[in-house]
Amino acid sequence: MVCGRIPAAAWGRLAPRSRPLGPALAISISSPSPIFPSSRPRPARHYGTDRSSSSNAGADEKEARESAQHDAIAESAADASREDVTSAKALAIEASSSPTAGSSVVSDAQDWEDNPNLKIESFKDLPHANFGVNQHIPFDQEFKEVLKAIPWQFRAPIRYAFAYGSGVFPQSKSSGRVPTADEIRAVHPKAPPAVQRAQDGTPKMIDFIFGVSHTQHWHSLNMKQHRGHYSSLASLGSGAVSYVQDKMGAGVYFNPYVVVNGILIKYGVVQLGTLEKDLTQWDTLYLAGRLHKPVKILRDDPKIRLANQMNLLSALRTALLLLPPKFTEEELYATIAGISYLGDPRMALPTENPRKVKNIVGHNMANFRRLYLPLIDTLPNVAFADASPGAKDWIWDESKNLRLAQDMDPVKRGNMVRRLPKAFRSRLYFQYQKKLAMPAEQFDRMMEESDKEDAVAFKRREGGGFERRIAQDDPAELRAYIRTVIKQTIGWPATTQSLKGPLTSGFRRTWRYLREKMGKYRQGRDAERAKAAEDGTRSE
């Protein structure tokens, strides 16, 4: 078996070479100087003046602007090619991806997961200057600016924001068809040209998630500015809205089918603590699962960047436990993308395209590589089995589907089990307690010791005898147990999140959403039947 790491020279090609060196790159990546692209004007912000909210507004505004500065730094690194950056910047980019380059920065990178500082307050507290740069997907500049302008239309402070879904990352090949003006206006009343080009002839609603500091405070301000975004639930006040958000489902409140800057959008609001917990512990996998796939981060937050890097590593480890010794890139990314759909009730009903996971991965291979190649290179038990990683520009070749191999050594796989997210790992342990008939007293003692180990940040989390027994289980049974735990994790939160849709969105908008989802299901079903018929004809 020929296995290999990604050559250091390849990391510089994680962004398109055609992108010119922007003005922001004239400033060192580690520079504390503010970086605001001159093409993006900042509208004046007017926060509510009620006593309950005004004390928080200034701090949140300051944090939002600090976030925007660091967004520009991260995106400058993401958009820079090897030919465009200085050797110092190239080293910083490589250090964030590979812990083998040999520098003081890299030593921090090696132990950040063993010593995660979850109480960080600013981007300066991250392990190094370019930590998590893989999360920032290179993007069409004009479309990116259009998306970034959306959060600035909300007076309520948004700390973290990303756009996601098929309206941002197309899940099918270009049809070449140009929609009529009426077809575009039926979705986006005044769609900017960048949106029309990016959506490639099929206008779609664009999905956003907004991370906020104080749920009730945020809705109070937003309801004053955008009362039309809400259902009749808002007539009961921001307390009722925040209660439904935080106490029902996965802690997200969606307002769909609203128009901002002439674009039809859906935005979900989540409290930052809820998002951070899901990313690090997988207690619902509702938002953590969305971030397993490529998204466009529009406003960053240091705690969430750290938590999401942990989330991406957890997704990679879970996928490896589900996969055989040898597999392909497409199989790896499809396994990762499919984690959050395993327990989603929409996948069992005629309300979702059955080819969704295949479409997501098949048309976004380069973006999945951007997310996961740096993380694959840090794990000691998986490597590429092809020579292609050394080939020039292979990273952006969507036609390539490289082979990988993983070490099935029970010690290494036991370590992977031990490093799964806490809530998820506890559910998996419980499944194996039942299978192995472990006495409750012994199991409780083991869980207590595990919790103490998690609380001591400096102690490296190594798998013990119990984790190795899990790792040595029959692969088919291990996969079945992991899938069961995934379904247990996501099933109820996703179901209740869907059930509260009529309450938060109103019946008319909910019915419109269901109709569109059922339409996607029929399209996917017809595509599957056509492919099956084509395969049958070929076999004859």
Coordinates of C-alpha atoms in Angstrom, one line a residue:
M1 CA 0.0 0.0 0.0
V2 CA 1.4 3.4 -1.0
C3 CA 0.2 6.0 1.4
G4 CA 1.3 9.6 1.5
R5 CA 0.8 13.0 3.0
I6 CA -0.1 16.1 1.0
P7 CA 3.1 17.8 0.0
A8 CA 3.6 21.2 1.6
A9 CA 3.6 22.8 -1.8
A10 CA 0.1 21.7 -2.4
W11 CA -1.4 23.8 0.4
G12 CA -0.7 26.9 -1.5
R13 CA -3.0 25.7 -4.2
L14 CA -6.0 25.4 -1.9
A15 CA -7.3 28.6 -3.5
P16 CA -7.7 29.4 -7.2
R17 CA -4.5 30.7 -8.8
S18 CA -6.4 33.1 -11.0
R19 CA -7.4 35.3 -8.0
P20 CA -5.2 38.4 -8.0
L21 CA -3.4 39.6 -5.0
G22 CA -5.9 41.9 -3.2
P23 CA -5.0 45.1 -1.4
A24 CA -5.6 43.4 1.9
L25 CA -2.7 41.1 1.3
A26 CA -0.3 44.0 1.4
I27 CA -0.8 43.9 5.1
S28 CA 0.8 41.0 7.0
I29 CA -1.6 38.2 8.0
S30 CA -0.7 38.7 11.6
S31 CA -1.1 42.4 11.5
P32 CA -3.6 43.9 14.0
S33 CA -4.5 46.7 11.6
P34 CA -8.1 47.0 10.6
I35 CA -8.9 45.6 7.1
F36 CA -12.1 46.6 5.5
P37 CA -12.4 46.1 1.7
S38 CA -13.1 49.5 0.3
S39 CA -15.8 48.1 -2.0
R40 CA -18.1 47.3 0.9
P41 CA -19.6 50.4 2.6
R42 CA -20.8 50.0 6.2
P43 CA -24.3 51.4 6.7
A44 CA -25.0 53.3 9.9
R45 CA -26.2 51.1 12.7
H46 CA -29.1 52.3 14.9
Y47 CA -29.8 50.2 17.8
G48 CA -32.9 50.2 20.0
T49 CA -32.9 52.6 22.8
D50 CA -34.9 50.7 25.3
R51 CA -33.1 50.2 28.6
S52 CA -33.1 46.4 28.5
S53 CA -31.1 46.3 25.2
S54 CA -29.0 49.5 24.9
S55 CA -26.3 48.4 27.3
N56 CA -25.4 45.4 25.1
A57 CA -25.5 47.1 21.7
G58 CA -22.2 48.9 21.9
A59 CA -20.2 45.8 22.9
D60 CA -21.9 43.7 20.3
E61 CA -21.2 46.4 17.6
K62 CA -17.5 46.5 18.6
E63 CA -17.3 42.7 18.5
A64 CA -19.0 42.6 15.1
R65 CA -16.5 45.0 13.6
E66 CA -13.6 43.1 15.2
S67 CA -15.0 40.0 13.6
A68 CA -15.2 41.8 10.2
Q69 CA -11.5 42.7 10.4
H70 CA -10.5 39.1 11.1
D71 CA -12.8 37.8 8.3
A72 CA -10.8 39.9 5.9
I73 CA -7.6 38.5 7.2
A74 CA -8.8 34.9 6.9
E75 CA -10.3 35.4 3.5
S76 CA -7.1 37.0 2.3
A77 CA -5.2 33.9 3.3
A78 CA -7.9 31.7 1.7
D79 CA -7.8 33.6 -1.6
A80 CA -4.0 33.8 -1.8
S81 CA -2.1 31.3 -4.0
R82 CA 1.5 30.1 -3.5
E83 CA 2.7 32.4 -6.2
D84 CA 1.1 35.4 -4.6
V85 CA 2.2 35.3 -1.0
T86 CA 5.5 35.9 0.7
S87 CA 7.4 33.0 2.2
A88 CA 6.4 34.1 5.7
K89 CA 2.8 34.1 4.8
A90 CA 3.1 30.8 3.0
L91 CA 4.6 29.3 6.2
A92 CA 1.7 30.6 8.2
I93 CA -0.8 29.0 5.8
E94 CA 1.0 25.7 5.9
A95 CA 1.4 25.8 9.7
S96 CA -2.4 26.1 10.1
S97 CA -2.8 23.0 8.0
S98 CA 0.1 20.7 8.7
P99 CA 1.8 20.1 12.1
T100 CA 5.0 18.9 10.5
A101 CA 6.5 22.1 9.1
G102 CA 8.7 22.6 12.2
S103 CA 8.2 25.9 13.8
S104 CA 7.1 27.3 17.2
V105 CA 3.7 28.1 15.7
V106 CA 3.4 24.5 14.6
S107 CA 4.0 23.2 18.2
D108 CA 0.9 25.2 19.2
A109 CA -1.0 23.6 16.3
Q110 CA 0.0 20.1 17.5
D111 CA -1.6 20.4 20.9
W112 CA -4.5 22.8 20.4
E113 CA -7.0 19.9 20.4
D114 CA -5.5 18.4 23.6
N115 CA -5.6 21.8 25.3
P116 CA -8.6 23.7 23.8
N117 CA -9.0 27.1 25.2
L118 CA -12.8 27.3 25.0
K119 CA -12.8 30.5 27.0
I120 CA -11.0 32.6 24.4
E121 CA -12.2 36.2 24.1
S122 CA -10.6 37.3 20.8
F123 CA -8.9 36.1 17.6
K124 CA -5.5 36.7 19.2
D125 CA -6.3 33.8 21.6
L126 CA -6.5 31.3 18.8
P127 CA -3.6 28.8 18.5
H128 CA -2.0 30.8 15.7
A129 CA -2.8 33.6 13.2
N130 CA -4.3 31.4 10.5
F131 CA -6.0 28.8 12.6
G132 CA -9.2 27.6 10.9
V133 CA -8.5 29.2 7.6
N134 CA -9.7 26.0 5.9
Q135 CA -13.2 27.0 7.0
H136 CA -13.2 30.0 4.7
I137 CA -14.1 28.7 1.2
P138 CA -12.7 30.7 -1.8
F139 CA -15.6 32.4 -3.5
D140 CA -16.7 34.6 -6.3
Q141 CA -15.8 38.1 -5.2
E142 CA -19.0 39.8 -6.3
F143 CA -21.3 37.1 -5.0
K144 CA -19.4 37.2 -1.7
E145 CA -19.9 41.0 -1.3
V146 CA -23.7 40.6 -2.1
L147 CA -24.0 37.9 0.7
K148 CA -21.9 39.9 3.2
A149 CA -24.2 42.9 2.7
I150 CA -27.2 41.0 4.0
P151 CA -26.3 40.9 7.8
W152 CA -25.6 44.6 7.7
Q153 CA -29.2 45.2 6.9
F154 CA -30.1 44.1 10.4
R155 CA -29.8 46.6 13.2
A156 CA -29.9 43.8 15.8
P157 CA -26.2 42.7 16.4
I158 CA -25.1 39.6 14.6
R159 CA -21.9 38.0 15.9
Y160 CA -21.5 35.1 13.6
A161 CA -23.1 34.5 10.2
F162 CA -22.9 32.0 7.3
A163 CA -24.8 31.3 4.1
Y164 CA -25.3 27.7 3.1
G165 CA -27.3 25.4 0.9
S166 CA -28.0 25.0 -2.8
G167 CA -28.6 28.7 -3.3
V168 CA -25.0 29.3 -2.5
F169 CA -23.2 26.1 -3.6
P170 CA -25.0 24.6 -6.6
Q171 CA -25.8 20.9 -6.4
S172 CA -26.2 20.2 -10.1
K173 CA -24.3 21.0 -13.3
S174 CA -25.1 24.0 -15.3
S175 CA -28.0 23.5 -17.7
G176 CA -27.0 26.4 -19.8
R177 CA -30.5 27.7 -19.7
V178 CA -31.0 31.5 -19.1
P179 CA -34.1 32.2 -17.0
T180 CA -36.5 34.9 -18.0
A181 CA -36.7 38.1 -16.1
D182 CA -40.2 37.1 -14.8
E183 CA -38.8 33.7 -13.5
I184 CA -36.0 35.6 -11.6
R185 CA -38.4 38.1 -10.2
A186 CA -40.7 35.3 -9.0
V187 CA -37.9 34.4 -6.5
H188 CA -35.7 37.4 -6.1
P189 CA -37.6 40.7 -6.8
K190 CA -34.4 42.7 -7.6
A191 CA -31.7 40.1 -7.9
P192 CA -28.2 41.6 -8.3
P193 CA -26.4 40.2 -11.4
A194 CA -23.9 38.3 -9.1
V195 CA -26.8 36.3 -7.7
Q196 CA -28.2 35.5 -11.1
R197 CA -24.8 34.3 -12.3
A198 CA -24.0 32.3 -9.2
Q199 CA -27.4 30.5 -9.2
D200 CA -26.8 29.5 -12.7
G201 CA -30.2 29.8 -14.3
T202 CA -32.2 28.4 -11.4
P203 CA -33.1 31.1 -8.9
K204 CA -33.3 29.8 -5.3
M205 CA -33.9 31.2 -1.9
I206 CA -30.6 31.7 0.0
D207 CA -30.3 30.3 3.5
F208 CA -28.4 32.0 6.4
I209 CA -27.7 31.3 10.0
F210 CA -27.1 34.2 12.4
G211 CA -25.3 33.7 15.7
V212 CA -26.3 36.2 18.4
S213 CA -25.3 36.9 22.0
H214 CA -28.8 37.4 23.6
T215 CA -31.8 35.8 22.0
Q216 CA -34.6 37.9 23.5
H217 CA -32.6 41.1 23.1
W218 CA -31.9 40.3 19.4
H219 CA -35.6 39.5 18.6
S220 CA -36.8 42.6 20.4
L221 CA -34.6 44.8 18.2
N222 CA -35.3 42.8 15.0
M223 CA -39.1 42.9 15.5
K224 CA -39.0 46.7 15.7
Q225 CA -37.2 46.8 12.4
H226 CA -38.6 43.8 10.6
R227 CA -42.0 42.9 12.0
G228 CA -43.1 41.5 8.7
H229 CA -40.4 38.8 8.9
Y230 CA -42.3 37.2 11.8
S231 CA -45.5 35.1 12.1
S232 CA -48.3 36.1 14.5
L233 CA -46.2 34.6 17.3
A234 CA -44.4 37.9 17.5
S235 CA -47.6 39.6 18.7
L236 CA -46.9 37.9 22.0
G237 CA -43.5 39.7 22.3
S238 CA -39.9 38.8 22.1
G239 CA -40.1 36.7 25.3
A240 CA -42.5 34.3 23.6
V241 CA -40.3 34.2 20.4
S242 CA -37.1 33.5 22.3
Y243 CA -38.8 30.9 24.4
V244 CA -40.0 29.0 21.3
Q245 CA -36.5 29.3 19.9
D246 CA -34.5 28.1 22.9
K247 CA -36.9 25.6 24.4
M248 CA -38.2 23.8 21.3
G249 CA -36.3 21.8 18.7
A250 CA -32.6 22.5 18.2
G251 CA -32.5 26.1 19.5
V252 CA -32.9 27.8 16.1
Y253 CA -35.7 30.2 15.0
F254 CA -36.2 30.5 11.2
N255 CA -37.8 33.3 9.3
P256 CA -38.2 32.1 5.7
Y257 CA -39.3 33.8 2.5
V258 CA -38.3 37.3 3.4
V259 CA -36.7 39.8 1.0
V260 CA -33.5 41.7 1.9
N261 CA -31.7 43.8 -0.7
G262 CA -34.0 42.4 -3.4
I263 CA -33.0 38.8 -2.6
L264 CA -35.3 36.1 -1.2
I265 CA -33.7 34.7 1.9
K266 CA -34.4 32.4 4.9
Y267 CA -32.5 33.2 8.1
G268 CA -32.2 31.2 11.3
V269 CA -31.2 32.7 14.6
V270 CA -29.2 30.8 17.2
Q271 CA -27.7 31.8 20.5
L272 CA -23.9 31.5 20.3
G273 CA -23.7 29.3 23.3
T274 CA -26.1 26.8 21.8
L275 CA -24.1 26.7 18.6
E276 CA -20.8 26.3 20.4
K277 CA -22.2 23.4 22.5
D278 CA -23.5 21.6 19.4
L279 CA -20.2 22.0 17.6
T280 CA -18.1 20.7 20.5
Q281 CA -20.5 18.1 22.0
W282 CA -22.9 17.1 19.2
D283 CA -25.9 17.3 21.5
T284 CA -28.3 17.8 18.6
L285 CA -26.1 17.7 15.4
Y286 CA -28.6 20.1 13.9
L287 CA -26.2 23.0 13.2
A288 CA -23.0 21.0 13.6
G289 CA -24.2 18.9 10.7
R290 CA -24.7 21.9 8.5
L291 CA -21.2 23.0 9.1
H292 CA -19.8 19.6 8.1
K293 CA -20.4 20.7 4.6
P294 CA -19.0 23.8 2.8
V295 CA -20.6 27.0 3.9
K296 CA -19.7 30.6 3.2
I297 CA -18.8 32.3 6.5
L298 CA -19.8 36.0 6.3
R299 CA -19.0 37.1 9.9
D300 CA -16.6 35.1 12.1
D301 CA -16.2 34.6 15.8
P302 CA -13.1 33.2 17.6
K303 CA -14.9 30.8 19.9
I304 CA -17.0 29.5 17.0
R305 CA -14.0 29.1 14.7
L306 CA -12.3 27.0 17.4
A307 CA -15.4 25.0 18.1
N308 CA -16.0 24.4 14.4
Q309 CA -12.5 23.1 13.9
M310 CA -13.2 20.5 16.6
N311 CA -16.5 19.8 14.8
L312 CA -14.9 19.1 11.5
L313 CA -12.3 16.8 13.1
S314 CA -15.1 14.9 14.9
A315 CA -16.9 14.5 11.5
L316 CA -13.8 13.1 9.9
R317 CA -13.2 10.6 12.8
T318 CA -16.8 9.5 12.7
A319 CA -16.6 8.9 9.0
L320 CA -13.4 6.9 9.4
L321 CA -15.1 4.6 11.9
L322 CA -17.9 4.1 9.4
L323 CA -15.6 3.3 6.5
P324 CA -13.6 0.2 5.5
P325 CA -9.8 0.1 5.4
K326 CA -9.8 1.4 1.8
F327 CA -12.1 4.0 0.3
T328 CA -12.3 7.0 -2.0
E329 CA -12.5 10.7 -1.5
E330 CA -16.1 10.7 -2.7
E331 CA -17.0 8.0 -0.2
L332 CA -15.3 9.9 2.6
Y333 CA -17.1 13.2 1.9
A334 CA -20.4 11.5 1.2
T335 CA -20.1 9.8 4.6
I336 CA -19.4 13.1 6.3
A337 CA -22.2 14.9 4.5
G338 CA -24.6 12.2 5.3
I339 CA -24.1 12.2 9.0
S340 CA -26.7 14.9 9.8
Y341 CA -29.2 13.4 7.3
L342 CA -29.3 9.9 8.9
G343 CA -31.8 10.9 11.6
D344 CA -33.5 13.8 9.7
P345 CA -37.2 12.9 9.4
R346 CA -37.4 14.8 6.1
M347 CA -35.3 12.1 4.5
A348 CA -37.9 9.5 5.4
L349 CA -40.7 11.5 4.0
P350 CA -41.3 12.7 0.4
T351 CA -40.0 16.2 1.3
E352 CA -36.3 15.9 0.4
N353 CA -34.4 14.9 -2.7
P354 CA -33.2 11.3 -2.2
R355 CA -30.0 12.2 -4.2
K356 CA -29.2 15.1 -1.9
V357 CA -26.0 13.9 -0.4
K358 CA -24.7 12.6 -3.7
N359 CA -25.5 16.0 -5.3
I360 CA -23.9 17.9 -2.5
V361 CA -20.6 16.0 -2.8
G362 CA -20.5 15.4 -6.5
H363 CA -20.6 19.1 -7.4
N364 CA -18.5 20.4 -4.5
M365 CA -15.4 18.1 -4.4
A366 CA -13.0 21.0 -4.4
N367 CA -14.8 22.7 -1.6
F368 CA -14.8 19.5 0.5
R369 CA -11.1 19.2 -0.1
R370 CA -10.6 22.8 1.1
L371 CA -12.3 21.8 4.4
Y372 CA -10.9 18.4 5.1
L373 CA -7.5 18.0 3.4
P374 CA -5.6 19.9 6.1
L375 CA -7.3 17.8 8.8
I376 CA -6.7 14.5 7.0
D377 CA -3.0 15.5 7.0
T378 CA -2.9 15.9 10.8
L379 CA -4.4 12.4 11.6
P380 CA -1.8 9.6 12.0
N381 CA -4.0 6.8 10.9
V382 CA -5.2 7.9 7.4
A383 CA -3.3 8.8 4.2
F384 CA -3.7 9.0 0.5
A385 CA -3.0 5.7 -1.4
D386 CA -2.5 7.5 -4.7
A387 CA 0.4 9.5 -6.1
S388 CA -1.9 12.2 -7.4
P389 CA -1.6 14.5 -4.3
G390 CA 1.8 15.5 -5.7
A391 CA 0.4 16.5 -9.1
K392 CA 0.0 20.1 -9.9
D393 CA -3.5 21.6 -9.4
W394 CA -5.1 18.3 -8.6
I395 CA -7.0 19.9 -5.7
W396 CA -9.2 21.9 -8.0
D397 CA -9.8 19.0 -10.5
E398 CA -13.4 18.0 -9.8
S399 CA -13.0 14.9 -12.0
K400 CA -10.4 13.3 -9.6
N401 CA -11.6 10.9 -6.9
L402 CA -8.5 9.8 -5.1
R403 CA -8.1 6.6 -3.0
L404 CA -7.3 6.7 0.7
A405 CA -6.4 4.0 3.3
Q406 CA -6.7 4.0 7.0
D407 CA -4.8 2.0 9.7
M408 CA -7.3 -0.4 11.5
D409 CA -5.0 -0.8 14.5
P410 CA -7.4 -1.0 17.5
V411 CA -5.2 1.4 19.6
K412 CA -5.4 4.2 17.0
R413 CA -9.1 3.6 16.4
G414 CA -9.7 3.4 20.2
N415 CA -8.1 6.9 20.4
M416 CA -10.6 8.1 17.7
V417 CA -13.5 6.8 19.7
R418 CA -12.2 8.5 22.9
R419 CA -12.0 11.8 21.0
L420 CA -15.5 11.8 19.7
P421 CA -17.7 14.7 21.0
K422 CA -18.8 14.2 24.6
A423 CA -22.6 13.9 24.3
F424 CA -22.2 11.7 21.2
R425 CA -19.6 9.5 22.8
S426 CA -21.7 9.0 25.9
R427 CA -24.5 7.6 23.8
L428 CA -22.2 5.3 21.9
Y429 CA -20.7 4.1 25.3
F430 CA -24.3 3.3 26.5
Q431 CA -25.0 1.2 23.4
Y432 CA -21.9 -0.9 24.1
Q433 CA -22.6 -1.1 27.8
K434 CA -25.8 -3.0 26.8
K435 CA -24.0 -5.1 24.2
L436 CA -21.2 -6.1 26.5
A437 CA -23.5 -6.5 29.5
M438 CA -21.2 -4.2 31.6
P439 CA -22.5 -3.8 35.2
A440 CA -24.1 -0.4 35.8
E441 CA -21.7 0.4 38.7
Q442 CA -18.6 -0.3 36.6
F443 CA -20.1 1.7 33.7
D444 CA -20.9 4.7 35.9
R445 CA -17.4 4.7 37.4
M446 CA -15.9 4.6 33.9
M447 CA -18.1 7.5 32.8
E448 CA -17.2 9.5 35.9
E449 CA -13.5 9.0 35.2
S450 CA -14.0 10.0 31.6
D451 CA -15.7 13.2 32.6
K452 CA -12.8 14.1 35.0
E453 CA -10.4 13.4 32.2
D454 CA -12.3 15.8 29.9
A455 CA -12.2 18.5 32.6
V456 CA -8.4 18.3 32.8
A457 CA -7.4 20.0 29.6
F458 CA -3.7 19.2 29.9
K459 CA -4.3 15.4 30.0
R460 CA -4.1 13.8 26.5
R461 CA -7.3 11.8 25.8
E462 CA -6.2 8.3 25.0
G463 CA -8.5 5.4 24.4
G464 CA -8.5 2.7 27.1
G465 CA -9.6 -0.9 27.1
F466 CA -13.3 -0.1 26.7
E467 CA -12.7 2.1 23.6
R468 CA -10.4 -0.6 22.1
R469 CA -13.2 -3.2 22.5
I470 CA -15.5 -0.8 20.6
A471 CA -12.9 -0.3 17.9
Q472 CA -12.4 -4.1 17.6
D473 CA -16.1 -4.8 17.2
D474 CA -17.3 -6.4 14.0
P475 CA -17.1 -3.5 11.5
A476 CA -20.8 -4.0 10.4
E477 CA -22.0 -3.9 14.0
L478 CA -19.9 -0.9 14.8
R479 CA -21.3 1.0 11.8
A480 CA -24.8 0.0 12.9
Y481 CA -24.3 1.3 16.4
I482 CA -22.8 4.6 15.2
R483 CA -25.7 5.1 12.9
T484 CA -28.1 4.3 15.7
V485 CA -26.4 7.0 17.9
I486 CA -26.5 9.5 15.0
K487 CA -30.3 8.9 14.6
Q488 CA -30.8 9.2 18.4
T489 CA -28.9 12.5 18.4
I490 CA -30.5 14.2 15.5
G491 CA -34.0 12.6 15.3
W492 CA -35.9 14.3 18.1
P493 CA -34.4 17.8 17.7
A494 CA -34.9 17.8 13.9
T495 CA -38.5 16.5 14.3
T496 CA -39.5 19.1 16.9
Q497 CA -37.7 21.8 14.9
S498 CA -39.8 20.9 11.9
L499 CA -43.0 20.7 13.9
K500 CA -42.5 24.2 15.3
G501 CA -42.3 25.5 11.7
P502 CA -46.0 26.5 11.4
L503 CA -45.7 28.4 14.7
T504 CA -42.6 30.3 13.8
S505 CA -43.1 30.7 10.1
G506 CA -46.9 30.7 9.8
F507 CA -49.0 28.1 8.0
R508 CA -48.8 29.8 4.6
R509 CA -45.0 30.0 4.4
T510 CA -44.7 26.5 5.9
W511 CA -47.0 25.1 3.2
R512 CA -45.0 26.9 0.5
Y513 CA -41.8 25.4 1.9
L514 CA -43.2 21.9 2.0
R515 CA -44.5 22.2 -1.6
E516 CA -41.0 23.2 -2.7
K517 CA -39.4 20.3 -0.8
M518 CA -41.8 17.8 -2.2
G519 CA -41.0 19.2 -5.7
K520 CA -37.3 18.5 -5.0
Y521 CA -38.2 15.0 -3.9
R522 CA -40.0 14.3 -7.1
Q523 CA -37.1 15.7 -9.2
G524 CA -34.6 13.5 -7.3
R525 CA -36.9 10.4 -7.6
D526 CA -37.3 10.9 -11.3
A527 CA -33.6 11.4 -11.7
E528 CA -32.9 8.1 -9.9
R529 CA -35.4 6.2 -12.0
A530 CA -33.9 7.7 -15.2
K531 CA -30.4 6.7 -14.1
A532 CA -31.6 3.2 -13.2
A533 CA -33.2 2.8 -16.6
E534 CA -30.1 4.1 -18.3
D535 CA -27.9 1.6 -16.4
G536 CA -30.3 -1.2 -17.3
T537 CA -30.1 -0.3 -20.9
R538 CA -26.3 -0.3 -20.9
S539 CA -26.2 -3.7 -19.1
E540 CA -28.3 -5.2 -21.9

